[in-house]
PDB file of C-alpha atoms and ligand atoms in Angstrom:
ATOM      1  CA  MET A   1     130.956 177.823  78.065  1.00 41.00           C
ATOM      2  CA  ARG A   2     129.063 174.725  77.212  1.00 46.00           C
ATOM      3  CA  GLU A   3     125.311 174.728  77.208  1.00 47.00           C
ATOM      4  CA  ARG A   4     124.138 173.217  80.470  1.00 49.00           C
ATOM      5  CA  ASP A   5     121.377 171.244  78.806  1.00 53.00           C
ATOM      6  CA  GLU A   6     123.632 169.697  76.168  1.00 54.00           C
ATOM      7  CA  PRO A   7     124.082 165.957  76.693  1.00 45.00           C
ATOM      8  CA  ARG A   8     127.600 165.374  77.952  1.00 47.00           C
ATOM      9  CA  THR A   9     127.849 162.027  79.601  1.00 52.00           C
ATOM     10  CA  HIS A  10     126.567 158.504  79.387  1.00 57.00           C
ATOM     11  CA  GLY A  11     124.293 159.456  82.222  1.00 58.00           C
ATOM     12  CA  ARG A  12     122.507 161.875  79.941  1.00 74.00           C
ATOM     13  CA  LEU A  13     122.277 159.602  76.918  1.00 82.00           C
ATOM     14  CA  PRO A  14     120.424 156.311  76.580  1.00 82.00           C
ATOM     15  CA  PRO A  15     123.092 153.545  76.705  1.00 82.00           C
ATOM     16  CA  GLU A  16     122.240 152.317  73.200  1.00 84.00           C
ATOM     17  CA  THR A  17     122.746 155.825  71.841  1.00 87.00           C
ATOM     18  CA  ALA A  18     126.105 156.141  73.598  1.00 88.00           C
ATOM     19  CA  LEU A  19     127.210 152.789  72.139  1.00 88.00           C
ATOM     20  CA  SER A  20     125.986 153.621  68.638  1.00 92.00           C
ATOM     21  CA  LEU A  21     128.246 156.700  68.591  1.00 92.00           C
ATOM     22  CA  LEU A  22     131.267 154.368  68.517  1.00 93.00           C
ATOM     23  CA  SER A  23     130.434 152.590  65.271  1.00 91.00           C
ATOM     24  CA  ASN A  24     132.954 154.325  63.059  1.00 95.00           C
ATOM     25  CA  GLU A  25     136.696 153.813  62.564  1.00 96.00           C
ATOM     26  CA  VAL A  26     137.521 157.541  62.593  1.00 97.00           C
ATOM     27  CA  ARG A  27     135.812 157.909  65.965  1.00 97.00           C
ATOM     28  CA  ALA A  28     137.577 154.815  67.298  1.00 97.00           C
ATOM     29  CA  ALA A  29     140.909 156.285  66.162  1.00 97.00           C
ATOM     30  CA  VAL A  30     140.117 159.605  67.881  1.00 97.00           C
ATOM     31  CA  LEU A  31     139.411 157.873  71.193  1.00 96.00           C
ATOM     32  CA  TRP A  32     142.489 155.697  70.908  1.00 95.00           C
ATOM     33  CA  GLN A  33     144.846 158.563  70.049  1.00 95.00           C
ATOM     34  CA  LEU A  34     143.518 160.712  72.898  1.00 94.00           C
ATOM     35  CA  SER A  35     144.142 157.747  75.193  1.00 93.00           C
ATOM     36  CA  GLU A  36     147.646 157.190  73.757  1.00 90.00           C
ATOM     37  CA  ALA A  37     148.445 160.848  74.370  1.00 88.00           C
ATOM     38  CA  ARG A  38     147.357 160.531  77.950  1.00 77.00           C
ATOM     39  CA  GLY A  39     150.025 157.989  78.915  1.00 72.00           C
ATOM     40  CA  GLY A  40     150.375 156.992  82.541  1.00 67.00           C
ATOM     41  CA  GLY A  41     150.800 160.238  84.402  1.00 67.00           C
ATOM     42  CA  GLY A  42     149.770 163.840  84.764  1.00 69.00           C
ATOM     43  CA  PRO A  43     146.517 165.480  83.794  1.00 71.00           C
ATOM     44  CA  PRO A  44     144.881 164.513  80.498  1.00 69.00           C
ATOM     45  CA  PRO A  45     146.745 166.342  77.720  1.00 78.00           C
ATOM     46  CA  LEU A  46     144.935 168.508  75.209  1.00 88.00           C
ATOM     47  CA  LEU A  47     145.356 167.769  71.525  1.00 93.00           C
ATOM     48  CA  SER A  48     144.529 170.524  69.081  1.00 93.00           C
ATOM     49  CA  PHE A  49     142.207 169.771  66.172  1.00 95.00           C
ATOM     50  CA  SER A  50     145.145 169.541  63.770  1.00 95.00           C
ATOM     51  CA  GLU A  51     147.266 167.417  66.121  1.00 94.00           C
ATOM     52  CA  LEU A  52     144.399 165.022  66.699  1.00 96.00           C
ATOM     53  CA  LYS A  53     143.546 164.763  63.018  1.00 96.00           C
ATOM     54  CA  ALA A  54     147.195 164.103  62.096  1.00 96.00           C
ATOM     55  CA  LEU A  55     147.330 161.230  64.584  1.00 96.00           C
ATOM     56  CA  ALA A  56     143.880 159.727  64.125  1.00 96.00           C
ATOM     57  CA  ALA A  57     142.923 160.220  60.497  1.00 96.00           C
ATOM     58  CA  PRO A  58     145.548 162.017  58.386  1.00 96.00           C
ATOM     59  CA  ASP A  59     143.956 160.917  55.094  1.00 96.00           C
ATOM     60  CA  VAL A  60     140.412 162.013  55.920  1.00 96.00           C
ATOM     61  CA  ASP A  61     139.331 165.484  54.823  1.00 96.00           C
ATOM     62  CA  SER A  62     138.871 168.061  57.582  1.00 96.00           C
ATOM     63  CA  SER A  63     135.121 168.492  57.364  1.00 97.00           C
ATOM     64  CA  ARG A  64     134.476 164.756  57.519  1.00 97.00           C
ATOM     65  CA  PHE A  65     136.942 164.380  60.403  1.00 97.00           C
ATOM     66  CA  ASN A  66     135.290 167.251  62.226  1.00 97.00           C
ATOM     67  CA  TYR A  67     131.852 165.706  61.775  1.00 97.00           C
ATOM     68  CA  HIS A  68     132.954 162.456  63.442  1.00 97.00           C
ATOM     69  CA  LEU A  69     134.878 164.271  66.170  1.00 97.00           C
ATOM     70  CA  GLN A  70     131.826 166.352  67.058  1.00 96.00           C
ATOM     71  CA  GLN A  71     129.734 163.188  67.383  1.00 95.00           C
ATOM     72  CA  LEU A  72     132.015 162.183  70.256  1.00 95.00           C
ATOM     73  CA  VAL A  73     132.077 165.595  71.932  1.00 93.00           C
ATOM     74  CA  GLY A  74     129.861 165.344  74.983  1.00 89.00           C
ATOM     75  CA  PRO A  75     129.809 161.735  76.105  1.00 88.00           C
ATOM     76  CA  TYR A  76     133.385 160.708  75.305  1.00 93.00           C
ATOM     77  CA  VAL A  77     135.418 163.746  74.311  1.00 94.00           C
ATOM     78  CA  GLU A  78     135.554 167.225  75.738  1.00 92.00           C
ATOM     79  CA  ARG A  79     136.509 170.379  73.906  1.00 93.00           C
ATOM     80  CA  VAL A  80     138.435 172.736  76.148  1.00 90.00           C
ATOM     81  CA  ASP A  81     138.363 176.424  75.409  1.00 84.00           C
ATOM     82  CA  ASP A  82     141.048 178.951  76.126  1.00 70.00           C
ATOM     83  CA  GLY A  83     141.036 179.762  79.840  1.00 55.00           C
ATOM     84  CA  ASP A  84     139.318 176.515  80.825  1.00 54.00           C
ATOM     85  CA  ALA A  85     142.338 174.268  80.621  1.00 48.00           C
ATOM     86  CA  TRP A  86     140.930 171.391  82.644  1.00 48.00           C
ATOM     87  CA  GLY A  87     137.509 171.312  81.088  1.00 48.00           C
ATOM     88  CA  GLU A  88     134.454 171.096  83.285  1.00 50.00           C
ATOM     89  CA  ALA A  89     134.106 167.330  83.455  1.00 49.00           C
ATOM     90  CA  SER A  90     137.666 166.464  84.429  1.00 50.00           C
ATOM     91  CA  ARG A  91     138.676 169.424  86.558  1.00 47.00           C
ATOM     92  CA  PRO A  92     139.925 167.816  89.782  1.00 47.00           C
ATOM     93  CA  VAL A  93     138.892 170.736  91.972  1.00 45.00           C
ATOM     94  CA  PRO A  94     135.981 173.038  91.061  1.00 43.00           C
ATOM     95  CA  GLY A  95     137.297 176.427  90.075  1.00 43.00           C
ATOM     96  CA  MET A  96     140.832 175.140  89.595  1.00 46.00           C
ATOM     97  CA  ALA A  97     142.604 177.044  86.843  1.00 47.00           C
ATOM     98  CA  GLY A  98     145.361 175.763  84.591  1.00 48.00           C
ATOM     99  CA  ASP A  99     147.486 177.263  81.886  1.00 49.00           C
ATOM    100  CA  PRO A 100     145.191 178.542  79.145  1.00 44.00           C
ATOM    101  CA  GLU A 101     145.034 176.008  76.350  1.00 73.00           C
ATOM    102  CA  GLU A 102     142.638 174.825  73.725  1.00 88.00           C
ATOM    103  CA  GLY A 103     142.005 171.421  72.382  1.00 93.00           C
ATOM    104  CA  TYR A 104     140.359 168.053  72.911  1.00 95.00           C
ATOM    105  CA  GLN A 105     140.661 165.467  75.651  1.00 92.00           C
ATOM    106  CA  LEU A 106     138.812 162.378  76.854  1.00 92.00           C
ATOM    107  CA  THR A 107     136.007 162.863  79.345  1.00 90.00           C
ATOM    108  CA  PRO A 108     136.123 160.601  82.424  1.00 88.00           C
ATOM    109  CA  GLU A 109     133.592 158.354  80.662  1.00 88.00           C
ATOM    110  CA  GLY A 110     135.757 158.203  77.530  1.00 92.00           C
ATOM    111  CA  THR A 111     138.803 157.423  79.650  1.00 90.00           C
ATOM    112  CA  THR A 112     136.942 154.614  81.409  1.00 91.00           C
ATOM    113  CA  LEU A 113     135.751 153.143  78.138  1.00 92.00           C
ATOM    114  CA  ILE A 114     139.236 153.011  76.630  1.00 93.00           C
ATOM    115  CA  ARG A 115     140.737 151.858  79.914  1.00 92.00           C
ATOM    116  CA  THR A 116     138.394 148.857  79.895  1.00 93.00           C
ATOM    117  CA  VAL A 117     139.520 147.905  76.387  1.00 92.00           C
ATOM    118  CA  ARG A 118     143.165 148.367  77.363  1.00 91.00           C
ATOM    119  CA  ALA A 119     142.785 146.365  80.579  1.00 91.00           C
ATOM    120  CA  TRP A 120     141.583 143.301  78.694  1.00 91.00           C
ATOM    121  CA  SER A 121     144.125 143.624  75.865  1.00 88.00           C
ATOM    122  CA  ALA A 122     147.541 141.981  75.981  1.00 83.00           C
ATOM    123  CA  GLU A 123     150.428 141.108  73.703  1.00 79.00           C
ATOM    124  CA  GLY A 124     151.902 137.685  73.196  1.00 74.00           C
ATOM    125  CA  GLU A 125     151.041 134.270  74.587  1.00 74.00           C
ATOM    126  CA  ILE A 126     148.956 134.661  77.707  1.00 83.00           C
ATOM    127  CA  ASP A 127     147.915 131.093  78.525  1.00 89.00           C
ATOM    128  CA  ARG A 128     150.310 130.028  81.229  1.00 90.00           C
ATOM    129  CA  GLU A 129     150.846 127.386  83.900  1.00 94.00           C
ATOM    130  CA  LEU A 130     151.962 128.981  87.151  1.00 94.00           C
ATOM    131  CA  ALA A 131     154.038 127.302  89.848  1.00 94.00           C
ATOM    132  CA  ILE A 132     152.172 127.477  93.151  1.00 96.00           C
ATOM    133  CA  ASP A 133     153.406 126.325  96.533  1.00 95.00           C
ATOM    134  CA  HIS A 134     150.325 125.198  98.430  1.00 96.00           C
ATOM    135  CA  ASP A 135     148.910 121.765  99.221  1.00 97.00           C
ATOM    136  CA  CYS A 136     145.244 120.779  99.128  1.00 97.00           C
ATOM    137  CA  ASP A 137     143.548 121.110 102.513  1.00 96.00           C
ATOM    138  CA  TYR A 138     141.509 117.987 101.747  1.00 96.00           C
ATOM    139  CA  CYS A 139     143.954 115.506 100.223  1.00 96.00           C
ATOM    140  CA  GLY A 140     147.428 117.033 100.541  1.00 97.00           C
ATOM    141  CA  THR A 141     148.168 117.067  96.793  1.00 97.00           C
ATOM    142  CA  GLY A 142     150.095 120.096  95.513  1.00 97.00           C
ATOM    143  CA  LEU A 143     147.707 122.611  93.876  1.00 97.00           C
ATOM    144  CA  THR A 144     147.987 123.720  90.264  1.00 97.00           C
ATOM    145  CA  ALA A 145     147.409 127.246  88.971  1.00 97.00           C
ATOM    146  CA  ARG A 146     146.672 128.193  85.395  1.00 96.00           C
ATOM    147  CA  TYR A 147     145.878 131.462  83.622  1.00 94.00           C
ATOM    148  CA  GLU A 148     143.860 130.766  80.482  1.00 93.00           C
ATOM    149  CA  SER A 149     141.320 132.801  78.501  1.00 90.00           C
ATOM    150  CA  ALA A 150     141.277 135.538  81.152  1.00 92.00           C
ATOM    151  CA  ILE A 151     140.493 133.060  83.939  1.00 94.00           C
ATOM    152  CA  LEU A 152     142.843 132.325  86.808  1.00 96.00           C
ATOM    153  CA  ALA A 153     142.077 128.841  88.166  1.00 97.00           C
ATOM    154  CA  VAL A 154     143.667 127.289  91.232  1.00 97.00           C
ATOM    155  CA  GLN A 155     142.688 123.657  91.645  1.00 97.00           C
ATOM    156  CA  CYS A 156     143.713 120.393  93.264  1.00 97.00           C
ATOM    157  CA  PRO A 157     144.677 117.806  90.619  1.00 97.00           C
ATOM    158  CA  GLY A 158     144.203 115.066  93.187  1.00 97.00           C
ATOM    159  CA  CYS A 159     140.597 115.584  94.293  1.00 96.00           C
ATOM    160  CA  GLU A 160     139.526 118.318  91.786  1.00 96.00           C
ATOM    161  CA  TYR A 161     138.426 120.753  94.502  1.00 96.00           C
ATOM    162  CA  LEU A 162     138.471 124.254  92.986  1.00 96.00           C
ATOM    163  CA  TYR A 163     140.234 126.815  95.164  1.00 96.00           C
ATOM    164  CA  ASP A 164     139.907 129.880  92.949  1.00 95.00           C
ATOM    165  CA  TYR A 165     138.269 130.610  89.605  1.00 94.00           C
ATOM    166  CA  ASN A 166     138.186 134.275  88.687  1.00 93.00           C
ATOM    167  CA  LEU A 167     137.950 136.498  85.664  1.00 94.00           C
ATOM    168  CA  THR A 168     141.317 138.246  85.904  1.00 95.00           C
ATOM    169  CA  PRO A 169     142.779 140.800  83.473  1.00 93.00           C
ATOM    170  CA  PRO A 170     145.979 139.747  81.665  1.00 91.00           C
ATOM    171  CA  GLY A 171     147.901 142.635  83.196  1.00 89.00           C
ATOM    172  CA  VAL A 172     148.662 140.365  86.164  1.00 89.00           C
ATOM    173  CA  LEU A 173     151.060 138.521  83.847  1.00 86.00           C
ATOM    174  CA  GLU A 174     152.872 141.634  82.726  1.00 80.00           C
ATOM    175  CA  GLY A 175     155.618 143.549  84.459  1.00 66.00           C
ATOM    176  CA  ALA A 176     155.585 147.330  84.441  1.00 57.00           C
ATOM    177  CA  ASP A 177     158.485 147.423  81.989  1.00 57.00           C
ATOM    178  CA  ASP A 178     159.551 143.850  81.423  1.00 52.00           C
ATOM    179  CA  GLY A 179     156.907 142.355  79.162  1.00 55.00           C
ATOM    180  CA  PHE A 180     155.430 138.930  79.780  1.00 57.00           C
ATOM    181  CA  ALA A 181     158.430 136.621  79.751  1.00 59.00           C
ATOM    182  CA  ASP A 182     160.257 137.940  82.776  1.00 69.00           C
ATOM    183  CA  VAL A 183     157.557 138.105  85.407  1.00 81.00           C
ATOM    184  CA  ASP A 184     158.053 135.514  88.113  1.00 88.00           C
ATOM    185  CA  ASP A 185     155.156 133.100  88.717  1.00 91.00           C
ATOM    186  CA  GLY A 186     155.044 134.121  92.371  1.00 92.00           C
ATOM    187  CA  ASP A 187     154.632 137.769  91.411  1.00 91.00           C
ATOM    188  CA  VAL A 188     151.827 136.878  88.993  1.00 92.00           C
ATOM    189  CA  LEU A 189     149.998 134.953  91.695  1.00 94.00           C
ATOM    190  CA  ASP A 190     150.528 137.724  94.269  1.00 94.00           C
ATOM    191  CA  ARG A 191     149.117 140.277  91.861  1.00 93.00           C
ATOM    192  CA  ALA A 192     146.180 138.082  90.850  1.00 95.00           C
ATOM    193  CA  ALA A 193     145.442 137.369  94.515  1.00 95.00           C
ATOM    194  CA  ALA A 194     145.467 141.075  95.380  1.00 95.00           C
ATOM    195  CA  TYR A 195     143.288 141.990  92.389  1.00 95.00           C
ATOM    196  CA  ASN A 196     140.727 139.286  93.047  1.00 94.00           C
ATOM    197  CA  ARG A 197     140.656 140.001  96.772  1.00 94.00           C
ATOM    198  CA  ALA A 198     139.607 143.586  96.030  1.00 95.00           C
ATOM    199  CA  ILE A 199     136.781 142.333  93.781  1.00 95.00           C
ATOM    200  CA  ARG A 200     135.587 139.708  96.229  1.00 94.00           C
ATOM    201  CA  LEU A 201     135.708 141.959  99.273  1.00 95.00           C
ATOM    202  CA  ALA A 202     133.603 144.542  97.456  1.00 97.00           C
ATOM    203  CA  PHE A 203     131.022 141.812  96.850  1.00 96.00           C
ATOM    204  CA  ALA A 204     131.407 140.686 100.478  1.00 95.00           C
ATOM    205  CA  ARG A 205     130.597 144.222 101.590  1.00 95.00           C
ATOM    206  CA  GLY A 206     127.563 144.383  99.314  1.00 96.00           C
ATOM    207  CA  VAL A 207     128.966 146.749  96.666  1.00 97.00           C
ATOM    208  CA  CYS A 208     129.325 145.921  92.974  1.00 97.00           C
ATOM    209  CA  PRO A 209     133.067 146.300  92.241  1.00 95.00           C
ATOM    210  CA  TYR A 210     132.381 147.476  88.680  1.00 93.00           C
ATOM    211  CA  CYS A 211     129.521 149.943  88.992  1.00 91.00           C
ATOM    212  CA  GLY A 212     129.154 150.748  92.686  1.00 95.00           C
ATOM    213  CA  ASN A 213     125.531 149.648  92.960  1.00 95.00           C
ATOM    214  CA  GLY A 214     124.296 147.540  95.827  1.00 97.00           C
ATOM    215  CA  VAL A 215     124.171 143.777  95.212  1.00 97.00           C
ATOM    216  CA  ASP A 216     121.548 141.249  96.255  1.00 96.00           C
ATOM    217  CA  ALA A 217     122.380 137.995  98.007  1.00 95.00           C
ATOM    218  CA  GLU A 218     121.115 134.463  98.078  1.00 94.00           C
ATOM    219  CA  PHE A 219     122.310 131.290  99.782  1.00 95.00           C
ATOM    220  CA  GLN A 220     122.659 128.351  97.419  1.00 91.00           C
ATOM    221  CA  ASP A 221     122.963 124.627  97.845  1.00 87.00           C
ATOM    222  CA  PRO A 222     126.499 124.035  96.434  1.00 84.00           C
ATOM    223  CA  GLU A 223     125.385 120.880  94.648  1.00 84.00           C
ATOM    224  CA  THR A 224     123.259 123.040  92.352  1.00 86.00           C
ATOM    225  CA  THR A 225     126.042 125.452  91.326  1.00 83.00           C
ATOM    226  CA  GLY A 226     128.075 123.265  88.977  1.00 85.00           C
ATOM    227  CA  TYR A 227     131.312 123.663  90.914  1.00 88.00           C
ATOM    228  CA  PRO A 228     133.498 120.544  90.860  1.00 89.00           C
ATOM    229  CA  ARG A 229     133.298 118.648  94.155  1.00 92.00           C
ATOM    230  CA  GLY A 230     130.128 120.376  95.249  1.00 89.00           C
ATOM    231  CA  ASP A 231     129.904 117.580  97.810  1.00 90.00           C
ATOM    232  CA  ARG A 232     132.787 119.217  99.673  1.00 92.00           C
ATOM    233  CA  ARG A 233     130.993 122.534  99.975  1.00 93.00           C
ATOM    234  CA  ALA A 234     128.472 123.436 102.674  1.00 93.00           C
ATOM    235  CA  ALA A 235     126.964 126.675 101.362  1.00 94.00           C
ATOM    236  CA  LEU A 236     127.667 129.274  98.677  1.00 95.00           C
ATOM    237  CA  ILE A 237     126.451 132.855  98.643  1.00 96.00           C
ATOM    238  CA  ARG A 238     125.579 134.263  95.231  1.00 95.00           C
ATOM    239  CA  ARG A 239     125.772 138.048  95.047  1.00 95.00           C
ATOM    240  CA  GLY A 240     124.574 139.796  91.920  1.00 96.00           C
ATOM    241  CA  CYS A 241     124.206 143.343  90.576  1.00 96.00           C
ATOM    242  CA  SER A 242     120.957 144.033  88.763  1.00 94.00           C
ATOM    243  CA  HIS A 243     122.374 147.236  87.254  1.00 90.00           C
ATOM    244  CA  CYS A 244     125.380 145.863  85.307  1.00 91.00           C
ATOM    245  CA  GLY A 245     124.812 142.101  85.560  1.00 94.00           C
ATOM    246  CA  ASN A 246     128.018 141.408  87.480  1.00 95.00           C
ATOM    247  CA  LYS A 247     127.833 138.463  89.890  1.00 93.00           C
ATOM    248  CA  ASP A 248     130.012 136.253  92.006  1.00 93.00           C
ATOM    249  CA  ASN A 249     129.835 133.323  94.409  1.00 94.00           C
ATOM    250  CA  LEU A 250     131.415 133.556  97.832  1.00 96.00           C
ATOM    251  CA  THR A 251     132.014 131.011 100.544  1.00 96.00           C
ATOM    252  CA  VAL A 252     130.785 132.119 103.955  1.00 97.00           C
ATOM    253  CA  GLY A 253     134.424 132.242 105.073  1.00 97.00           C
ATOM    254  CA  GLU A 254     135.234 134.646 102.226  1.00 97.00           C
ATOM    255  CA  LEU A 255     132.286 136.818 103.224  1.00 97.00           C
ATOM    256  CA  LEU A 256     133.690 136.997 106.749  1.00 97.00           C
ATOM    257  CA  LEU A 257     137.041 138.362 105.541  1.00 96.00           C
ATOM    258  CA  ARG A 258     135.275 141.735 105.789  1.00 95.00           C
ATOM    259  CA  GLU A 259     134.854 141.329 109.576  1.00 96.00           C
ATOM    260  CA  PRO A 260     137.338 143.293 111.731  1.00 95.00           C
ATOM    261  CA  ARG A 261     137.085 140.857 114.661  1.00 96.00           C
ATOM    262  CA  LEU A 262     138.043 137.943 112.422  1.00 97.00           C
ATOM    263  CA  VAL A 263     140.898 139.886 110.792  1.00 97.00           C
ATOM    264  CA  SER A 264     142.163 140.862 114.250  1.00 97.00           C
ATOM    265  CA  PHE A 265     141.784 137.353 115.710  1.00 97.00           C
ATOM    266  CA  CYS A 266     143.790 135.843 112.858  1.00 98.00           C
ATOM    267  CA  LEU A 267     146.486 138.529 113.084  1.00 98.00           C
ATOM    268  CA  ASP A 268     146.857 137.868 116.816  1.00 97.00           C
ATOM    269  CA  HIS A 269     147.652 134.272 115.864  1.00 97.00           C
ATOM    270  CA  GLY A 270     150.133 135.100 113.112  1.00 97.00           C
ATOM    271  CA  LEU A 271     147.860 134.941 110.050  1.00 97.00           C
ATOM    272  CA  ASP A 272     147.450 138.196 108.121  1.00 97.00           C
ATOM    273  CA  VAL A 273     144.311 137.504 106.079  1.00 96.00           C
ATOM    274  CA  THR A 274     144.636 140.877 104.339  1.00 94.00           C
ATOM    275  CA  ARG A 275     147.774 139.680 102.523  1.00 94.00           C
ATOM    276  CA  THR A 276     147.490 135.904 102.360  1.00 96.00           C
ATOM    277  CA  PRO A 277     145.954 134.704  99.065  1.00 96.00           C
ATOM    278  CA  ILE A 278     142.422 133.470  99.681  1.00 96.00           C
ATOM    279  CA  TRP A 279     143.380 129.987  98.408  1.00 96.00           C
ATOM    280  CA  GLY A 280     145.835 129.857 101.323  1.00 96.00           C
ATOM    281  CA  ILE A 281     143.204 130.655 103.981  1.00 97.00           C
ATOM    282  CA  GLU A 282     141.588 127.318 104.768  1.00 97.00           C
ATOM    283  CA  PHE A 283     138.389 128.600 106.399  1.00 97.00           C
ATOM    284  CA  ALA A 284     137.761 130.896 103.390  1.00 97.00           C
ATOM    285  CA  ALA A 285     138.884 128.687 100.490  1.00 97.00           C
ATOM    286  CA  THR A 286     137.128 125.568 101.764  1.00 97.00           C
ATOM    287  CA  ASP A 287     134.094 124.731 103.866  1.00 96.00           C
ATOM    288  CA  ARG A 288     136.064 122.403 106.164  1.00 96.00           C
ATOM    289  CA  HIS A 289     135.266 124.716 109.099  1.00 96.00           C
ATOM    290  CA  THR A 290     131.802 125.764 107.956  1.00 97.00           C
ATOM    291  CA  THR A 291     128.617 124.285 109.398  1.00 97.00           C
ATOM    292  CA  VAL A 292     125.111 124.857 108.107  1.00 97.00           C
ATOM    293  CA  ARG A 293     122.907 125.216 111.181  1.00 96.00           C
ATOM    294  CA  SER A 294     119.667 125.723 109.277  1.00 96.00           C
ATOM    295  CA  THR A 295     118.502 126.353 105.732  1.00 94.00           C
ATOM    296  CA  ASP A 296     115.041 127.860 106.385  1.00 94.00           C
ATOM    297  CA  PRO A 297     116.064 130.500 107.175  1.00 95.00           C
ATOM    298  CA  TRP A 298     119.764 130.045 106.467  1.00 96.00           C
ATOM    299  CA  ALA A 299     122.194 130.241 109.391  1.00 97.00           C
ATOM    300  CA  VAL A 300     125.797 129.218 108.809  1.00 97.00           C
ATOM    301  CA  ALA A 301     128.690 129.047 111.283  1.00 97.00           C
ATOM    302  CA  VAL A 302     132.403 129.323 110.534  1.00 98.00           C
ATOM    303  CA  ASP A 303     134.960 128.184 113.120  1.00 97.00           C
ATOM    304  CA  VAL A 304     138.433 129.694 112.969  1.00 97.00           C
ATOM    305  CA  THR A 305     140.844 127.813 115.202  1.00 96.00           C
ATOM    306  CA  PHE A 306     144.486 128.196 116.181  1.00 96.00           C
ATOM    307  CA  ALA A 307     145.609 125.475 118.643  1.00 92.00           C
ATOM    308  CA  ASP A 308     143.333 125.997 121.652  1.00 92.00           C
ATOM    309  CA  ASP A 309     141.865 129.327 120.536  1.00 96.00           C
ATOM    310  CA  ARG A 310     138.662 129.415 118.553  1.00 96.00           C
ATOM    311  CA  LEU A 311     136.497 132.176 117.065  1.00 97.00           C
ATOM    312  CA  THR A 312     133.055 131.181 115.822  1.00 97.00           C
ATOM    313  CA  LEU A 313     130.987 133.561 113.707  1.00 98.00           C
ATOM    314  CA  VAL A 314     127.407 132.796 112.657  1.00 98.00           C
ATOM    315  CA  VAL A 315     125.863 134.502 109.628  1.00 97.00           C
ATOM    316  CA  ASP A 316     122.112 134.745 109.073  1.00 96.00           C
ATOM    317  CA  GLU A 317     120.162 134.893 105.809  1.00 95.00           C
ATOM    318  CA  SER A 318     120.689 138.665 105.558  1.00 95.00           C
ATOM    319  CA  LEU A 319     124.473 138.035 105.793  1.00 96.00           C
ATOM    320  CA  THR A 320     124.604 139.734 109.179  1.00 96.00           C
ATOM    321  CA  VAL A 321     126.895 138.237 111.812  1.00 96.00           C
ATOM    322  CA  VAL A 322     124.383 137.322 114.508  1.00 95.00           C
ATOM    323  CA  GLU A 323     126.579 135.388 116.881  1.00 87.00           C
ATOM    324  CA  ALA A 324     130.245 135.425 117.718  1.00 86.00           C
ATOM    325  CA  GLY A 325     132.137 133.601 120.385  1.00 84.00           C
ATOM    326  CA  GLU A 326     135.742 132.948 121.306  1.00 77.00           C
TER     327      GLU A 326
HETATM  328 ZN1  LIG B   1     142.730 117.713  96.891  1.00 78.21          ZN
HETATM  329 ZN1  LIG B   2     127.245 146.449  88.911  1.00 78.21          ZN
END
């Protein structure tokens, strides 16, 4: 059994110390090979010392390899003893037993670290124009969509209004088995829309999508944010995480996509806002139906209308819906 007071996770090491442990190519190879062995399914496999050395550093002598491996054991790598096949950190159910095995595997923190590197890695040409079938709500020009340098941008070439601008991992361009070339533009946009919706709704609900901390909030005058055509925006909400530094800007309409009464109202009128890309939801992508009622303190109304039916939601400075009427 491991000593209980032995540092095992990032949470028990200063972040700089955890990062400094990575500054060696043998250690990088160990983490990568344990990740390669994991593949896409099943529990994390165990690699024996000799298996891991053969994959990660066959030309390094055993004592030097062992030194570097042991530097990773704790925060990133877990040694599993006979009879403790899952290891303590990654056992899905406390007390769950597996087939007795011995070896090394990634800890959840090690898995997350490598997964982050993998998520932002891609093969081949990844800058790409994407065909999009949606016209600008302001000027009627067909929108353009482009994936470039890990940013998905949806914009109107006619009036320059920016419909979407999100850091998006290149996996949205890649099929499960097909590689980049064969993925249809519509599928790329659907996947990017779904990915970015999850991120933005976490922010809308006040949770950092990367680290789970709470986020703060602040109304901003759109003219001060640097967005193109700030004159067409009424208000932007900046939400930021002081723990990991993640931040995002939301329209008030996007914020309200978290509200069950709005989701239900739209669905009753044939618009499923849980599946429609945000750039296709006029009251969320633009401020054409948003009215600033006051700025000190902030109170902002969004009108959602279908023919003769209207739902109006008013949000106060704390981002609480304080008024709703149909
Ligand atoms: Zn336009
Ligand atoms: Zn965070």
